[in-house]
Every structure is written in C-alpha cells, then in structure tokens.
mmCIF file of C-alpha atoms and ligand atoms in Angstrom:
data_model
loop_
_atom_site.group_PDB
_atom_site.id
_atom_site.type_symbol
_atom_site.label_atom_id
_atom_site.label_comp_id
_atom_site.label_asym_id
_atom_site.label_seq_id
_atom_site.Cartn_x
_atom_site.Cartn_y
_atom_site.Cartn_z
ATOM 1 C CA MET A 201 -59.783 -40.790 179.179
ATOM 2 C CA LYS A 202 -57.818 -38.697 176.666
ATOM 3 C CA TYR A 203 -58.107 -34.936 176.187
ATOM 4 C CA VAL A 204 -57.930 -32.641 173.164
ATOM 5 C CA ALA A 205 -58.135 -28.884 172.561
ATOM 6 C CA ILE A 206 -59.029 -26.720 169.565
ATOM 7 C CA LEU A 207 -57.301 -23.443 168.684
ATOM 8 C CA GLY A 208 -59.766 -21.215 166.808
ATOM 9 C CA CYS A 209 -63.476 -21.795 166.448
ATOM 10 C CA GLY A 210 -64.316 -20.386 163.023
ATOM 11 C CA VAL A 211 -65.678 -22.384 160.064
ATOM 12 C CA VAL A 212 -63.363 -25.409 160.467
ATOM 13 C CA GLY A 213 -62.848 -25.202 164.249
ATOM 14 C CA GLY A 214 -66.612 -25.080 164.772
ATOM 15 C CA GLY A 215 -66.988 -28.245 162.682
ATOM 16 C CA VAL A 216 -64.238 -29.975 164.682
ATOM 17 C CA ALA A 217 -65.933 -28.956 167.969
ATOM 18 C CA ARG A 218 -69.198 -30.356 166.675
ATOM 19 C CA LEU A 219 -67.677 -33.727 165.767
ATOM 20 C CA PHE A 220 -65.858 -34.064 169.104
ATOM 21 C CA THR A 221 -68.980 -33.210 171.118
ATOM 22 C CA GLU A 222 -71.574 -35.098 169.053
ATOM 23 C CA ARG A 223 -69.681 -38.289 168.161
ATOM 24 C CA THR A 224 -68.223 -39.378 171.465
ATOM 25 C CA GLU A 225 -69.098 -43.077 171.102
ATOM 26 C CA ARG A 226 -67.678 -43.433 167.608
ATOM 27 C CA ILE A 227 -64.523 -41.577 168.684
ATOM 28 C CA ALA A 228 -64.084 -43.742 171.805
ATOM 29 C CA ARG A 229 -64.404 -46.880 169.663
ATOM 30 C CA ALA A 230 -61.772 -45.615 167.221
ATOM 31 C CA VAL A 231 -59.288 -44.579 169.941
ATOM 32 C CA GLY A 232 -59.961 -47.420 172.378
ATOM 33 C CA GLU A 233 -60.973 -45.099 175.221
ATOM 34 C CA PRO A 234 -63.155 -41.995 175.715
ATOM 35 C CA VAL A 235 -61.891 -38.669 174.380
ATOM 36 C CA GLN A 236 -62.964 -35.349 175.830
ATOM 37 C CA LEU A 237 -62.742 -31.939 174.224
ATOM 38 C CA LYS A 238 -61.327 -29.868 177.100
ATOM 39 C CA TYR A 239 -60.628 -26.348 175.762
ATOM 40 C CA ILE A 240 -61.405 -24.167 172.780
ATOM 41 C CA LEU A 241 -59.122 -21.169 172.383
ATOM 42 C CA GLU A 242 -61.234 -18.337 170.980
ATOM 43 C CA ARG A 243 -61.629 -14.632 171.654
ATOM 44 C CA ARG A 244 -65.017 -14.201 169.991
ATOM 45 C CA ASP A 245 -68.246 -14.606 171.900
ATOM 46 C CA CYS A 246 -69.418 -18.236 171.538
ATOM 47 C CA SER A 247 -72.199 -18.000 174.136
ATOM 48 C CA GLY A 248 -74.837 -19.458 171.812
ATOM 49 C CA GLU A 249 -72.798 -22.592 171.113
ATOM 50 C CA PRO A 250 -73.203 -25.891 172.981
ATOM 51 C CA TRP A 251 -69.454 -25.886 173.751
ATOM 52 C CA ALA A 252 -69.418 -22.314 175.131
ATOM 53 C CA GLY A 253 -68.285 -23.608 178.563
ATOM 54 C CA LEU A 254 -65.001 -24.873 177.060
ATOM 55 C CA VAL A 255 -63.972 -21.555 175.554
ATOM 56 C CA THR A 256 -60.910 -19.765 176.927
ATOM 57 C CA ASP A 257 -58.713 -16.956 175.672
ATOM 58 C CA ASP A 258 -55.752 -18.124 177.781
ATOM 59 C CA PHE A 259 -53.364 -20.250 175.687
ATOM 60 C CA SER A 260 -51.165 -21.081 178.678
ATOM 61 C CA LYS A 261 -53.947 -23.281 180.087
ATOM 62 C CA ILE A 262 -53.621 -25.467 177.007
ATOM 63 C CA GLU A 263 -49.851 -25.368 176.920
ATOM 64 C CA ASN A 264 -49.482 -26.297 180.589
ATOM 65 C CA ASP A 265 -52.198 -28.917 180.955
ATOM 66 C CA PRO A 266 -50.397 -32.263 181.366
ATOM 67 C CA GLU A 267 -53.585 -34.228 180.570
ATOM 68 C CA LEU A 268 -53.853 -32.711 177.107
ATOM 69 C CA THR A 269 -52.051 -34.678 174.395
ATOM 70 C CA VAL A 270 -53.523 -33.440 171.084
ATOM 71 C CA VAL A 271 -54.237 -29.898 169.884
ATOM 72 C CA CYS A 272 -56.208 -29.092 166.699
ATOM 73 C CA GLU A 273 -55.011 -25.824 165.159
ATOM 74 C CA CYS A 274 -57.869 -24.256 163.178
ATOM 75 C CA MET A 275 -56.873 -20.565 163.311
ATOM 76 C CA GLY A 276 -55.207 -20.218 159.920
ATOM 77 C CA GLY A 277 -52.369 -17.921 158.872
ATOM 78 C CA VAL A 278 -48.834 -17.827 160.238
ATOM 79 C CA GLY A 279 -49.119 -15.247 163.007
ATOM 80 C CA ALA A 280 -50.477 -16.507 166.316
ATOM 81 C CA ALA A 281 -51.043 -19.974 164.800
ATOM 82 C CA LEU A 282 -47.302 -20.425 164.212
ATOM 83 C CA THR A 283 -46.412 -19.270 167.733
ATOM 84 C CA PHE A 284 -48.977 -21.559 169.357
ATOM 85 C CA VAL A 285 -48.093 -24.584 167.228
ATOM 86 C CA ARG A 286 -44.392 -24.190 168.059
ATOM 87 C CA ARG A 287 -45.207 -23.947 171.764
ATOM 88 C CA CYS A 288 -47.516 -26.980 171.685
ATOM 89 C CA LEU A 289 -44.906 -29.145 169.936
ATOM 90 C CA LYS A 290 -42.175 -27.999 172.335
ATOM 91 C CA ALA A 291 -44.512 -28.944 175.200
ATOM 92 C CA GLY A 292 -44.788 -32.455 173.699
ATOM 93 C CA LYS A 293 -48.384 -32.086 172.502
ATOM 94 C CA SER A 294 -49.212 -33.472 169.065
ATOM 95 C CA VAL A 295 -50.682 -30.937 166.667
ATOM 96 C CA VAL A 296 -53.102 -31.497 163.817
ATOM 97 C CA THR A 297 -53.872 -28.653 161.469
ATOM 98 C CA SER A 298 -55.732 -27.681 158.315
ATOM 99 C CA ASN A 299 -53.391 -24.716 157.837
ATOM 100 C CA LYS A 300 -51.699 -25.070 154.442
ATOM 101 C CA GLN A 301 -49.792 -21.792 154.688
ATOM 102 C CA LEU A 302 -48.273 -22.863 158.009
ATOM 103 C CA ILE A 303 -47.215 -26.250 156.636
ATOM 104 C CA ALA A 304 -46.029 -25.031 153.218
ATOM 105 C CA GLU A 305 -43.854 -22.333 154.814
ATOM 106 C CA TYR A 306 -42.773 -23.935 158.125
ATOM 107 C CA GLY A 307 -43.352 -27.674 157.615
ATOM 108 C CA LEU A 308 -39.691 -28.669 157.861
ATOM 109 C CA GLU A 309 -39.122 -26.748 161.096
ATOM 110 C CA LEU A 310 -42.376 -27.940 162.687
ATOM 111 C CA LEU A 311 -41.794 -31.597 161.788
ATOM 112 C CA GLY A 312 -38.367 -31.235 163.434
ATOM 113 C CA LEU A 313 -39.949 -29.778 166.584
ATOM 114 C CA ALA A 314 -42.440 -32.659 166.686
ATOM 115 C CA LYS A 315 -39.593 -35.153 166.499
ATOM 116 C CA GLU A 316 -37.675 -33.387 169.272
ATOM 117 C CA GLY A 317 -40.827 -33.142 171.392
ATOM 118 C CA GLY A 318 -41.628 -36.857 170.988
ATOM 119 C CA CYS A 319 -45.028 -35.948 169.522
ATOM 120 C CA SER A 320 -46.504 -35.732 166.026
ATOM 121 C CA LEU A 321 -47.593 -33.156 163.462
ATOM 122 C CA ARG A 322 -50.357 -34.119 161.037
ATOM 123 C CA PHE A 323 -52.012 -32.025 158.331
ATOM 124 C CA GLU A 324 -54.273 -34.206 156.187
ATOM 125 C CA ALA A 325 -56.895 -31.418 156.050
ATOM 126 C CA ALA A 326 -54.399 -28.953 154.568
ATOM 127 C CA VAL A 327 -54.726 -30.449 151.054
ATOM 128 C CA GLY A 328 -57.917 -31.734 149.466
ATOM 129 C CA GLY A 329 -60.229 -30.868 152.395
ATOM 130 C CA GLY A 330 -61.941 -34.081 153.459
ATOM 131 C CA ILE A 331 -60.159 -36.389 151.002
ATOM 132 C CA PRO A 332 -57.743 -38.902 152.571
ATOM 133 C CA LEU A 333 -54.750 -38.043 150.409
ATOM 134 C CA LEU A 334 -51.562 -37.168 152.293
ATOM 135 C CA ARG A 335 -51.493 -40.255 154.479
ATOM 136 C CA PRO A 336 -52.140 -42.654 151.542
ATOM 137 C CA LEU A 337 -49.459 -40.804 149.569
ATOM 138 C CA SER A 338 -46.928 -41.052 152.410
ATOM 139 C CA GLU A 339 -47.800 -44.454 153.830
ATOM 140 C CA ASP A 340 -49.802 -46.700 151.496
ATOM 141 C CA LEU A 341 -47.773 -45.662 148.435
ATOM 142 C CA ALA A 342 -44.431 -45.499 150.280
ATOM 143 C CA VAL A 343 -42.865 -48.267 148.190
ATOM 144 C CA ASN A 344 -43.423 -46.304 144.978
ATOM 145 C CA ARG A 345 -41.171 -43.767 143.327
ATOM 146 C CA ILE A 346 -43.744 -40.999 142.803
ATOM 147 C CA ASP A 347 -43.286 -39.450 139.364
ATOM 148 C CA GLU A 348 -46.179 -37.032 139.188
ATOM 149 C CA VAL A 349 -48.884 -35.513 141.333
ATOM 150 C CA PHE A 350 -51.452 -33.185 139.828
ATOM 151 C CA GLY A 351 -55.029 -32.098 140.067
ATOM 152 C CA ILE A 352 -57.655 -29.671 141.268
ATOM 153 C CA VAL A 353 -56.845 -28.593 144.829
ATOM 154 C CA ASN A 354 -58.785 -25.357 145.214
ATOM 155 C CA GLY A 355 -62.521 -25.718 145.721
ATOM 156 C CA THR A 356 -63.340 -22.017 145.360
ATOM 157 C CA THR A 357 -61.834 -21.596 141.894
ATOM 158 C CA ASN A 358 -63.266 -24.916 140.754
ATOM 159 C CA TYR A 359 -66.680 -23.766 141.967
ATOM 160 C CA ILE A 360 -66.279 -20.471 140.073
ATOM 161 C CA LEU A 361 -65.115 -22.153 136.828
ATOM 162 C CA THR A 362 -67.924 -24.720 137.057
ATOM 163 C CA GLN A 363 -70.510 -21.960 137.484
ATOM 164 C CA MET A 364 -69.021 -20.120 134.476
ATOM 165 C CA ILE A 365 -69.044 -23.297 132.346
ATOM 166 C CA GLU A 366 -72.392 -24.783 133.333
ATOM 167 C CA ASN A 367 -74.543 -21.865 134.435
ATOM 168 C CA ASP A 368 -73.071 -18.908 132.507
ATOM 169 C CA ARG A 369 -72.447 -17.138 135.819
ATOM 170 C CA GLY A 370 -70.182 -14.103 135.933
ATOM 171 C CA PHE A 371 -66.916 -14.346 137.850
ATOM 172 C CA ALA A 372 -67.891 -11.950 140.693
ATOM 173 C CA GLU A 373 -71.272 -13.559 141.261
ATOM 174 C CA ALA A 374 -69.774 -17.064 141.456
ATOM 175 C CA LEU A 375 -67.061 -15.844 143.888
ATOM 176 C CA SER A 376 -69.705 -14.335 146.211
ATOM 177 C CA GLU A 377 -71.548 -17.660 146.224
ATOM 178 C CA ALA A 378 -68.342 -19.534 147.124
ATOM 179 C CA GLN A 379 -67.708 -17.067 149.966
ATOM 180 C CA ALA A 380 -71.262 -17.475 151.283
ATOM 181 C CA LEU A 381 -70.796 -21.256 151.265
ATOM 182 C CA GLY A 382 -67.654 -20.931 153.446
ATOM 183 C CA TYR A 383 -65.225 -22.240 150.799
ATOM 184 C CA ALA A 384 -63.176 -19.108 150.126
ATOM 185 C CA GLU A 385 -60.113 -17.924 152.047
ATOM 186 C CA ALA A 386 -60.414 -14.810 154.247
ATOM 187 C CA ASP A 387 -58.607 -13.005 151.416
ATOM 188 C CA PRO A 388 -60.190 -14.420 148.226
ATOM 189 C CA SER A 389 -57.110 -13.404 146.243
ATOM 190 C CA ALA A 390 -55.400 -16.467 147.797
ATOM 191 C CA ASP A 391 -57.912 -18.627 145.925
ATOM 192 C CA VAL A 392 -58.401 -16.634 142.743
ATOM 193 C CA ASP A 393 -54.713 -15.846 142.137
ATOM 194 C CA GLY A 394 -53.545 -19.384 142.804
ATOM 195 C CA PHE A 395 -51.643 -18.915 146.121
ATOM 196 C CA ASP A 396 -53.791 -21.394 148.040
ATOM 197 C CA ALA A 397 -53.163 -24.026 145.349
ATOM 198 C CA GLN A 398 -49.461 -23.085 145.337
ATOM 199 C CA ARG A 399 -49.163 -23.849 149.073
ATOM 200 C CA LYS A 400 -51.031 -27.121 148.666
ATOM 201 C CA LEU A 401 -48.813 -28.105 145.745
ATOM 202 C CA CYS A 402 -45.685 -27.488 147.868
ATOM 203 C CA ILE A 403 -47.027 -29.862 150.493
ATOM 204 C CA LEU A 404 -47.856 -32.507 147.885
ATOM 205 C CA ALA A 405 -44.485 -32.138 146.150
ATOM 206 C CA ASN A 406 -42.586 -32.318 149.424
ATOM 207 C CA LEU A 407 -44.332 -35.512 150.433
ATOM 208 C CA ALA A 408 -44.094 -37.036 146.946
ATOM 209 C CA PHE A 409 -40.494 -36.089 146.133
ATOM 210 C CA GLY A 410 -38.887 -35.194 149.496
ATOM 211 C CA SER A 411 -38.086 -31.866 147.902
ATOM 212 C CA ASN A 412 -38.774 -29.211 150.588
ATOM 213 C CA LEU A 413 -40.004 -26.978 147.779
ATOM 214 C CA PRO A 414 -40.600 -23.427 149.066
ATOM 215 C CA PRO A 415 -43.831 -21.727 147.855
ATOM 216 C CA GLU A 416 -41.894 -18.977 146.055
ATOM 217 C CA ARG A 417 -40.350 -21.591 143.726
ATOM 218 C CA VAL A 418 -43.807 -22.580 142.398
ATOM 219 C CA SER A 419 -45.120 -20.355 139.603
ATOM 220 C CA ALA A 420 -48.755 -19.561 140.262
ATOM 221 C CA GLU A 421 -51.257 -18.172 137.782
ATOM 222 C CA GLY A 422 -54.834 -17.845 138.932
ATOM 223 C CA ILE A 423 -58.118 -17.727 137.049
ATOM 224 C CA ARG A 424 -58.673 -13.963 136.904
ATOM 225 C CA ASN A 425 -57.814 -13.862 133.194
ATOM 226 C CA VAL A 426 -59.938 -16.833 132.134
ATOM 227 C CA ALA A 427 -62.694 -15.327 129.978
ATOM 228 C CA ALA A 428 -66.110 -16.743 129.097
ATOM 229 C CA GLU A 429 -64.822 -16.937 125.482
ATOM 230 C CA ASP A 430 -61.954 -19.220 126.593
ATOM 231 C CA VAL A 431 -64.371 -21.554 128.321
ATOM 232 C CA ALA A 432 -66.613 -21.646 125.223
ATOM 233 C CA CYS A 433 -63.708 -22.137 122.761
ATOM 234 C CA ALA A 434 -62.185 -24.842 124.985
ATOM 235 C CA ARG A 435 -65.460 -26.726 124.746
ATOM 236 C CA GLU A 436 -65.176 -26.627 120.925
ATOM 237 C CA PHE A 437 -61.795 -28.319 121.315
ATOM 238 C CA GLY A 438 -63.375 -30.982 123.556
ATOM 239 C CA CYS A 439 -61.838 -29.573 126.748
ATOM 240 C CA ALA A 440 -62.759 -27.924 130.053
ATOM 241 C CA VAL A 441 -60.721 -25.146 131.663
ATOM 242 C CA LYS A 442 -59.534 -26.111 135.163
ATOM 243 C CA LEU A 443 -57.044 -24.628 137.634
ATOM 244 C CA ILE A 444 -54.457 -27.402 137.842
ATOM 245 C CA ALA A 445 -51.661 -27.791 140.365
ATOM 246 C CA HIS A 446 -48.975 -29.996 138.840
ATOM 247 C CA ALA A 447 -45.654 -31.248 140.157
ATOM 248 C CA GLY A 448 -43.534 -33.741 138.273
ATOM 249 C CA ARG A 449 -40.209 -35.518 138.410
ATOM 250 C CA LEU A 450 -38.214 -35.095 135.187
ATOM 251 C CA PRO A 451 -36.143 -38.014 133.838
ATOM 252 C CA ASP A 452 -32.986 -36.470 135.384
ATOM 253 C CA ASP A 453 -34.717 -36.433 138.833
ATOM 254 C CA ARG A 454 -35.229 -32.660 138.827
ATOM 255 C CA ILE A 455 -38.615 -31.335 139.961
ATOM 256 C CA THR A 456 -40.976 -28.915 138.260
ATOM 257 C CA ALA A 457 -44.098 -27.395 139.772
ATOM 258 C CA LEU A 458 -46.746 -25.111 138.338
ATOM 259 C CA VAL A 459 -50.203 -23.837 139.272
ATOM 260 C CA ALA A 460 -52.065 -22.537 136.231
ATOM 261 C CA PRO A 461 -55.353 -22.808 134.340
ATOM 262 C CA ARG A 462 -55.126 -25.738 131.896
ATOM 263 C CA LEU A 463 -57.305 -27.170 129.145
ATOM 264 C CA VAL A 464 -58.280 -30.663 130.263
ATOM 265 C CA ASP A 465 -59.605 -33.141 127.720
ATOM 266 C CA LEU A 466 -63.250 -33.953 128.516
ATOM 267 C CA ASP A 467 -62.421 -37.678 128.428
ATOM 268 C CA ARG A 468 -60.109 -37.332 131.451
ATOM 269 C CA PRO A 469 -61.601 -37.815 134.932
ATOM 270 C CA LEU A 470 -60.328 -34.412 136.144
ATOM 271 C CA ALA A 471 -62.582 -32.688 133.578
ATOM 272 C CA SER A 472 -65.583 -34.036 135.492
ATOM 273 C CA VAL A 473 -64.400 -32.799 138.895
ATOM 274 C CA ASN A 474 -66.870 -29.970 139.365
ATOM 275 C CA GLY A 475 -68.092 -27.483 141.955
ATOM 276 C CA VAL A 476 -66.211 -27.517 145.248
ATOM 277 C CA MET A 477 -64.930 -31.047 144.628
ATOM 278 C CA ASN A 478 -61.203 -31.674 144.356
ATOM 279 C CA GLY A 479 -59.476 -34.425 142.396
ATOM 280 C CA VAL A 480 -55.792 -35.334 142.644
ATOM 281 C CA VAL A 481 -53.935 -37.894 140.549
ATOM 282 C CA VAL A 482 -50.819 -39.528 141.989
ATOM 283 C CA ARG A 483 -48.633 -41.521 139.600
ATOM 284 C CA GLY A 484 -46.277 -44.023 141.172
ATOM 285 C CA ASP A 485 -43.909 -46.379 139.370
ATOM 286 C CA ALA A 486 -45.503 -49.509 140.846
ATOM 287 C CA VAL A 487 -49.128 -48.502 141.387
ATOM 288 C CA GLY A 488 -49.659 -46.466 138.199
ATOM 289 C CA GLU A 489 -52.243 -43.674 138.420
ATOM 290 C CA CYS A 490 -54.506 -43.271 141.475
ATOM 291 C CA LEU A 491 -57.256 -40.668 141.551
ATOM 292 C CA PHE A 492 -58.276 -39.190 144.903
ATOM 293 C CA TYR A 493 -61.626 -37.424 144.751
ATOM 294 C CA GLY A 494 -63.904 -35.682 147.260
ATOM 295 C CA ALA A 495 -65.019 -32.430 148.872
ATOM 296 C CA GLY A 496 -62.031 -30.083 148.874
ATOM 297 C CA ALA A 497 -63.382 -27.353 151.152
ATOM 298 C CA GLY A 498 -66.196 -26.600 153.539
ATOM 299 C CA ARG A 499 -66.764 -26.932 157.270
ATOM 300 C CA MET A 500 -67.636 -30.597 157.794
ATOM 301 C CA PRO A 501 -65.418 -32.244 155.126
ATOM 302 C CA THR A 502 -62.391 -30.349 156.460
ATOM 303 C CA ALA A 503 -63.376 -31.084 160.062
ATOM 304 C CA SER A 504 -63.637 -34.771 159.147
ATOM 305 C CA ALA A 505 -59.981 -34.753 158.069
ATOM 306 C CA VAL A 506 -58.852 -32.792 161.159
ATOM 307 C CA VAL A 507 -60.608 -35.186 163.524
ATOM 308 C CA GLY A 508 -59.308 -38.196 161.545
ATOM 309 C CA ASP A 509 -55.772 -36.913 162.147
ATOM 310 C CA ALA A 510 -56.530 -36.195 165.813
ATOM 311 C CA LEU A 511 -57.720 -39.762 166.356
ATOM 312 C CA GLU A 512 -54.567 -41.074 164.692
ATOM 313 C CA ALA A 513 -52.451 -38.774 166.889
ATOM 314 C CA LEU A 514 -54.287 -40.041 169.982
ATOM 315 C CA ARG A 515 -53.443 -43.606 168.936
ATOM 316 C CA HIS A 516 -49.875 -43.029 167.674
ATOM 317 C CA GLY A 517 -48.920 -39.649 169.119
ATOM 318 C CA ASP A 518 -45.165 -40.062 168.949
ATOM 319 C CA ARG A 519 -44.849 -40.543 165.217
ATOM 320 C CA SER A 520 -45.342 -38.155 162.270
ATOM 321 C CA PRO A 521 -45.972 -40.107 159.087
ATOM 322 C CA PHE A 522 -44.398 -37.396 156.928
ATOM 323 C CA ASP A 523 -40.846 -37.048 155.658
ATOM 324 C CA TRP A 524 -40.158 -33.654 154.132
ATOM 325 C CA GLY A 525 -36.635 -33.901 152.728
ATOM 326 C CA GLU A 526 -34.047 -31.137 152.562
ATOM 327 C CA GLU A 527 -34.193 -28.151 150.212
ATOM 328 C CA ARG A 528 -31.988 -28.562 147.149
ATOM 329 C CA PRO A 529 -32.608 -25.508 144.949
ATOM 330 C CA GLU A 530 -30.601 -27.008 142.073
ATOM 331 C CA ARG A 531 -33.350 -29.636 141.807
ATOM 332 C CA PHE A 532 -36.094 -27.180 140.785
ATOM 333 C CA VAL A 533 -36.774 -26.459 137.090
ATOM 334 C CA ASP A 534 -38.626 -23.321 135.991
ATOM 335 C CA PRO A 535 -41.673 -24.513 133.984
ATOM 336 C CA GLU A 536 -41.231 -21.524 131.631
ATOM 337 C CA THR A 537 -38.244 -23.370 130.172
ATOM 338 C CA LEU A 538 -40.326 -26.478 129.413
ATOM 339 C CA PRO A 539 -42.468 -27.018 126.299
ATOM 340 C CA PHE A 540 -46.275 -27.199 126.479
ATOM 341 C CA ARG A 541 -49.040 -27.260 123.902
ATOM 342 C CA TRP A 542 -50.972 -24.006 124.260
ATOM 343 C CA PHE A 543 -54.534 -22.899 123.651
ATOM 344 C CA VAL A 544 -54.232 -19.406 122.169
ATOM 345 C CA ARG A 545 -56.862 -16.788 121.326
ATOM 346 C CA TRP A 546 -55.737 -13.834 119.234
ATOM 347 C CA GLU A 547 -56.788 -11.036 116.904
ATOM 348 C CA GLY A 548 -55.250 -11.022 113.423
ATOM 349 C CA GLU A 549 -53.715 -13.613 111.114
ATOM 350 C CA THR A 550 -53.350 -17.196 112.307
ATOM 351 C CA PRO A 551 -49.777 -17.532 113.638
ATOM 352 C CA ALA A 552 -47.514 -19.905 111.713
ATOM 353 C CA GLY A 553 -47.301 -23.308 113.368
ATOM 354 C CA ILE A 554 -50.765 -23.254 114.907
ATOM 355 C CA THR A 555 -52.650 -25.904 113.008
ATOM 356 C CA GLU A 556 -55.755 -26.790 114.989
ATOM 357 C CA VAL A 557 -57.831 -23.656 114.573
ATOM 358 C CA CYS A 558 -61.320 -22.715 115.594
ATOM 359 C CA ALA A 559 -62.386 -20.307 112.827
ATOM 360 C CA ASP A 560 -64.751 -17.381 113.011
ATOM 361 C CA GLY A 561 -66.077 -15.999 109.698
ATOM 362 C CA GLY A 562 -63.085 -17.383 107.796
ATOM 363 C CA HIS A 563 -60.475 -15.924 110.207
ATOM 364 C CA GLY A 564 -58.737 -17.967 112.829
ATOM 365 C CA TYR A 565 -59.373 -16.715 116.336
ATOM 366 C CA ALA A 566 -58.386 -19.571 118.638
ATOM 367 C CA GLY A 567 -56.136 -22.563 118.181
ATOM 368 C CA ILE A 568 -53.785 -25.090 119.686
ATOM 369 C CA SER A 569 -50.027 -24.768 119.290
ATOM 370 C CA PRO A 570 -47.429 -27.530 119.038
ATOM 371 C CA ALA A 571 -45.243 -28.112 122.129
ATOM 372 C CA TRP A 572 -43.572 -24.722 122.651
ATOM 373 C CA THR A 573 -41.892 -22.923 125.526
ATOM 374 C CA ARG A 574 -43.456 -19.581 126.396
ATOM 375 C CA ALA A 575 -40.627 -17.809 124.528
ATOM 376 C CA GLN A 576 -41.394 -19.830 121.374
ATOM 377 C CA LEU A 577 -45.083 -19.024 121.746
ATOM 378 C CA ASP A 578 -44.340 -15.301 122.139
ATOM 379 C CA GLU A 579 -42.180 -15.386 119.027
ATOM 380 C CA ALA A 580 -44.840 -17.186 116.965
ATOM 381 C CA THR A 581 -47.594 -14.766 118.012
ATOM 382 C CA ALA A 582 -45.521 -11.580 117.759
ATOM 383 C CA GLY A 583 -47.396 -8.719 116.061
ATOM 384 C CA ARG A 584 -50.836 -9.997 117.034
ATOM 385 C CA ARG A 585 -53.005 -9.044 119.984
ATOM 386 C CA VAL A 586 -53.010 -12.209 122.074
ATOM 387 C CA LEU A 587 -56.152 -12.409 124.206
ATOM 388 C CA SER A 588 -55.443 -15.697 126.018
ATOM 389 C CA ARG A 589 -52.771 -18.356 126.332
ATOM 390 C CA ILE A 590 -53.597 -21.412 128.405
ATOM 391 C CA ARG A 591 -51.490 -24.585 128.567
ATOM 392 C CA LEU A 592 -53.015 -27.974 127.792
ATOM 393 C CA LEU A 593 -52.805 -30.737 130.400
ATOM 394 C CA GLU A 594 -51.253 -33.759 128.705
HETATM 395 N N1 HSE B 287 -60.188 -21.817 150.084
HETATM 396 C C1 HSE B 287 -59.851 -23.189 150.051
HETATM 397 C C2 HSE B 287 -60.470 -23.808 148.806
HETATM 398 C C3 HSE B 287 -60.354 -23.868 151.281
HETATM 399 O O1 HSE B 287 -61.354 -23.164 148.227
HETATM 400 O O2 HSE B 287 -60.078 -24.881 148.392
HETATM 401 C C4 HSE B 287 -59.879 -25.270 151.464
HETATM 402 O O3 HSE B 287 -58.486 -25.348 151.576
#
C-alpha cells in the first residue's frame, strides 16, 4: 500500500480527492499496488464531503508521517504553499502541484530541494490544465533543440475572447461566466492582464530552453484593451484575436518571450482553439511542429494532470523529469526591439507604409503594417489617435 496527501481542497484539490477516492482500482493497476489518500490539509468545513474524515488542519501530521511518499499541493499562491512544499521536499516526500506561480518563481530552488531530498517535483497541471505537455516536452522531445513554443495557455481569456467573437458577449459578462465555471484565478486580473500566461510561459521557456527565465523578464499585455471593433476588423483580415504566449530562440541562441493579444490567421490551428481550450505548439529541430490541445482549466481536467503526476511520482519518486537551467540575463531579448507586423486602428489619415487597409466611407480606419518595431510603429502613426495596435502571429 502507498499513501498520498492533498494540501488544499478547493476547486482542483476537490477534483484530486474525488479521483483518488473513486478510482482506486484504476490507480492500483497503474501504480502496481493500492494507493490510499490519507490526509487532506484544509481549514474549511468539509463535513458534507465523502472524504471529510481525512481532513486535518495540522500540517505536521503530513510532514512527519513516514508512510506518506507523495503530496499534492493544490493551495495556490506562494505563501503557505511555498512553506509547505519546501518542508515536504526536505522531508523526502515527492510533491506534485498545479501551482504555476510557485513553479515560475521558485522552480529552480524547489527542483534543487527535490534532488537533495531524493524525491521528485512534478507540475504537469501548472501549464495547459489537463493537457499532457510538460512531460512530452521534457522527455519525449528531449533529443530536439526546441526553437519555439507558443500558444493559448489561459482558458479564462480564451473563453472571454471566444464569447466576444462568437456570441457578441460583453467583456464583463463573459468574465463572470468564466468565474462561475471555476476557470478564473482568485484575482481575475491574473488572467485578464496576462500574468497567469506569463508564469506559464516562464515554465515552458525554462523547460524548452533551459533558460531559468524569471517572470519579470516576460512582457505581458492582457486583453483588457481588445475592443469589439478589433475583433470585427480582424475577421475582415481573415484573422481571430487570441492571447498568445510566445517564447522563441533567436539565431544567435538568445531567448525572447512575450504574452500579448495577437491576430492569428484563421487557417492556423490555434485560431480554432476556442472556449476554455488551450493549444500549444512546440517546434523542435527534428520533430518539426507538434500541437498539444485540450482543456486548459477547470476542476477535473486539472485534477487529471495532478493525479497523473502523482502516479508517476509513486512509481518513480526519486527522479524529477525537469531540468531548469541557470539564469543568464544576457540571453534575454526585449521583444520591443524586435520587428512585428501590426494590426492598427486609428482616426485620421492612413499612415504612410500601411498598405493593407480596411476602409470605412473612403477613409482608412484599420490596417496591417510591415514588420516594424514598436518605435517604428509609433513614428509612422505620430499625429493620429491610435485606437489599437495588436501584433500579428507569423
Ligand atoms: N485561470 C487559469 C486559466 C486556470 O484560466 O487558464 C488554469 O491555470
């Protein structure tokens, strides 16, 4: 018999508890012996739940139980979660987590603690919800030089943009729906302003490039300024507006990373990734492009990834499949210095250089620029009221 514990029994933790208690046979088959959920650390009243008898508010029981080998951290944030994860790893207990902030900010330290403790740290659920993505990227594609990783990694904003595009919903209404469905972060600004995607992109970039990219080095723009007019004009250009997290290796081996709304050509698979679904493209030098697609948020998809990691930790508890790399700030390039083609909406005369124009009553009002840095774009549009500027994904 093997034993596991869960820290936090909210949306994700509740899903993990459900899978461990309802799927005992399947889990025993996967691990090779029975697995029992022994404790759930939670302060809230869980008396109505079938696992109420496992609930404790005493972390030391978990930390000091020699039978317990794997702990699922589902608390979120970097307060108590960070303290408890450190203590579990130091006690030699493998940790699996869906906590992207914890991993983006403390991944290097925690992977080091896991190594010292002879246990493992796994975080498949931290990026792409239920999609198997991080392990394939780190293990199955290990022979590749990864050149690019990009896609839709925030379910809440994708849900909001999809509702705006397909159902003419207002921004606030669509956000409330995403919150009711359990997709949104406790502070929805983390979704809407791009910080959640920024953390996920750090994790992807670190695994893809061994870059130990800190979140503050990734520029993040959210979707607050995407207007219904942008979505409608983008459609006239044959594109959808999506919040894209993109990290790439430049020819000189430097790394660039950006989270921002982008116009995505409707012919590309990412344009069809709608609702809460996520889609991530990984480009490796041997494999070419691989698209990973699936539910990016929500209780059971995320719980599926947490439990998948827990089963792997129960089988191979002494090994973390992830290599983070050291931080080398000289490797990071500010995307503002790189050229992009831009979708621009303005009031006034069509700026020189913008050739593809969507006209309104004989006056240009939206168009696509050539490949320009932001400074070149600002210069070309000087003197006009610019209503929107959104990069194209190419
Ligand atoms: N708020 C996140 C999202 C949850 O919407 O993608 C999953 O990480």
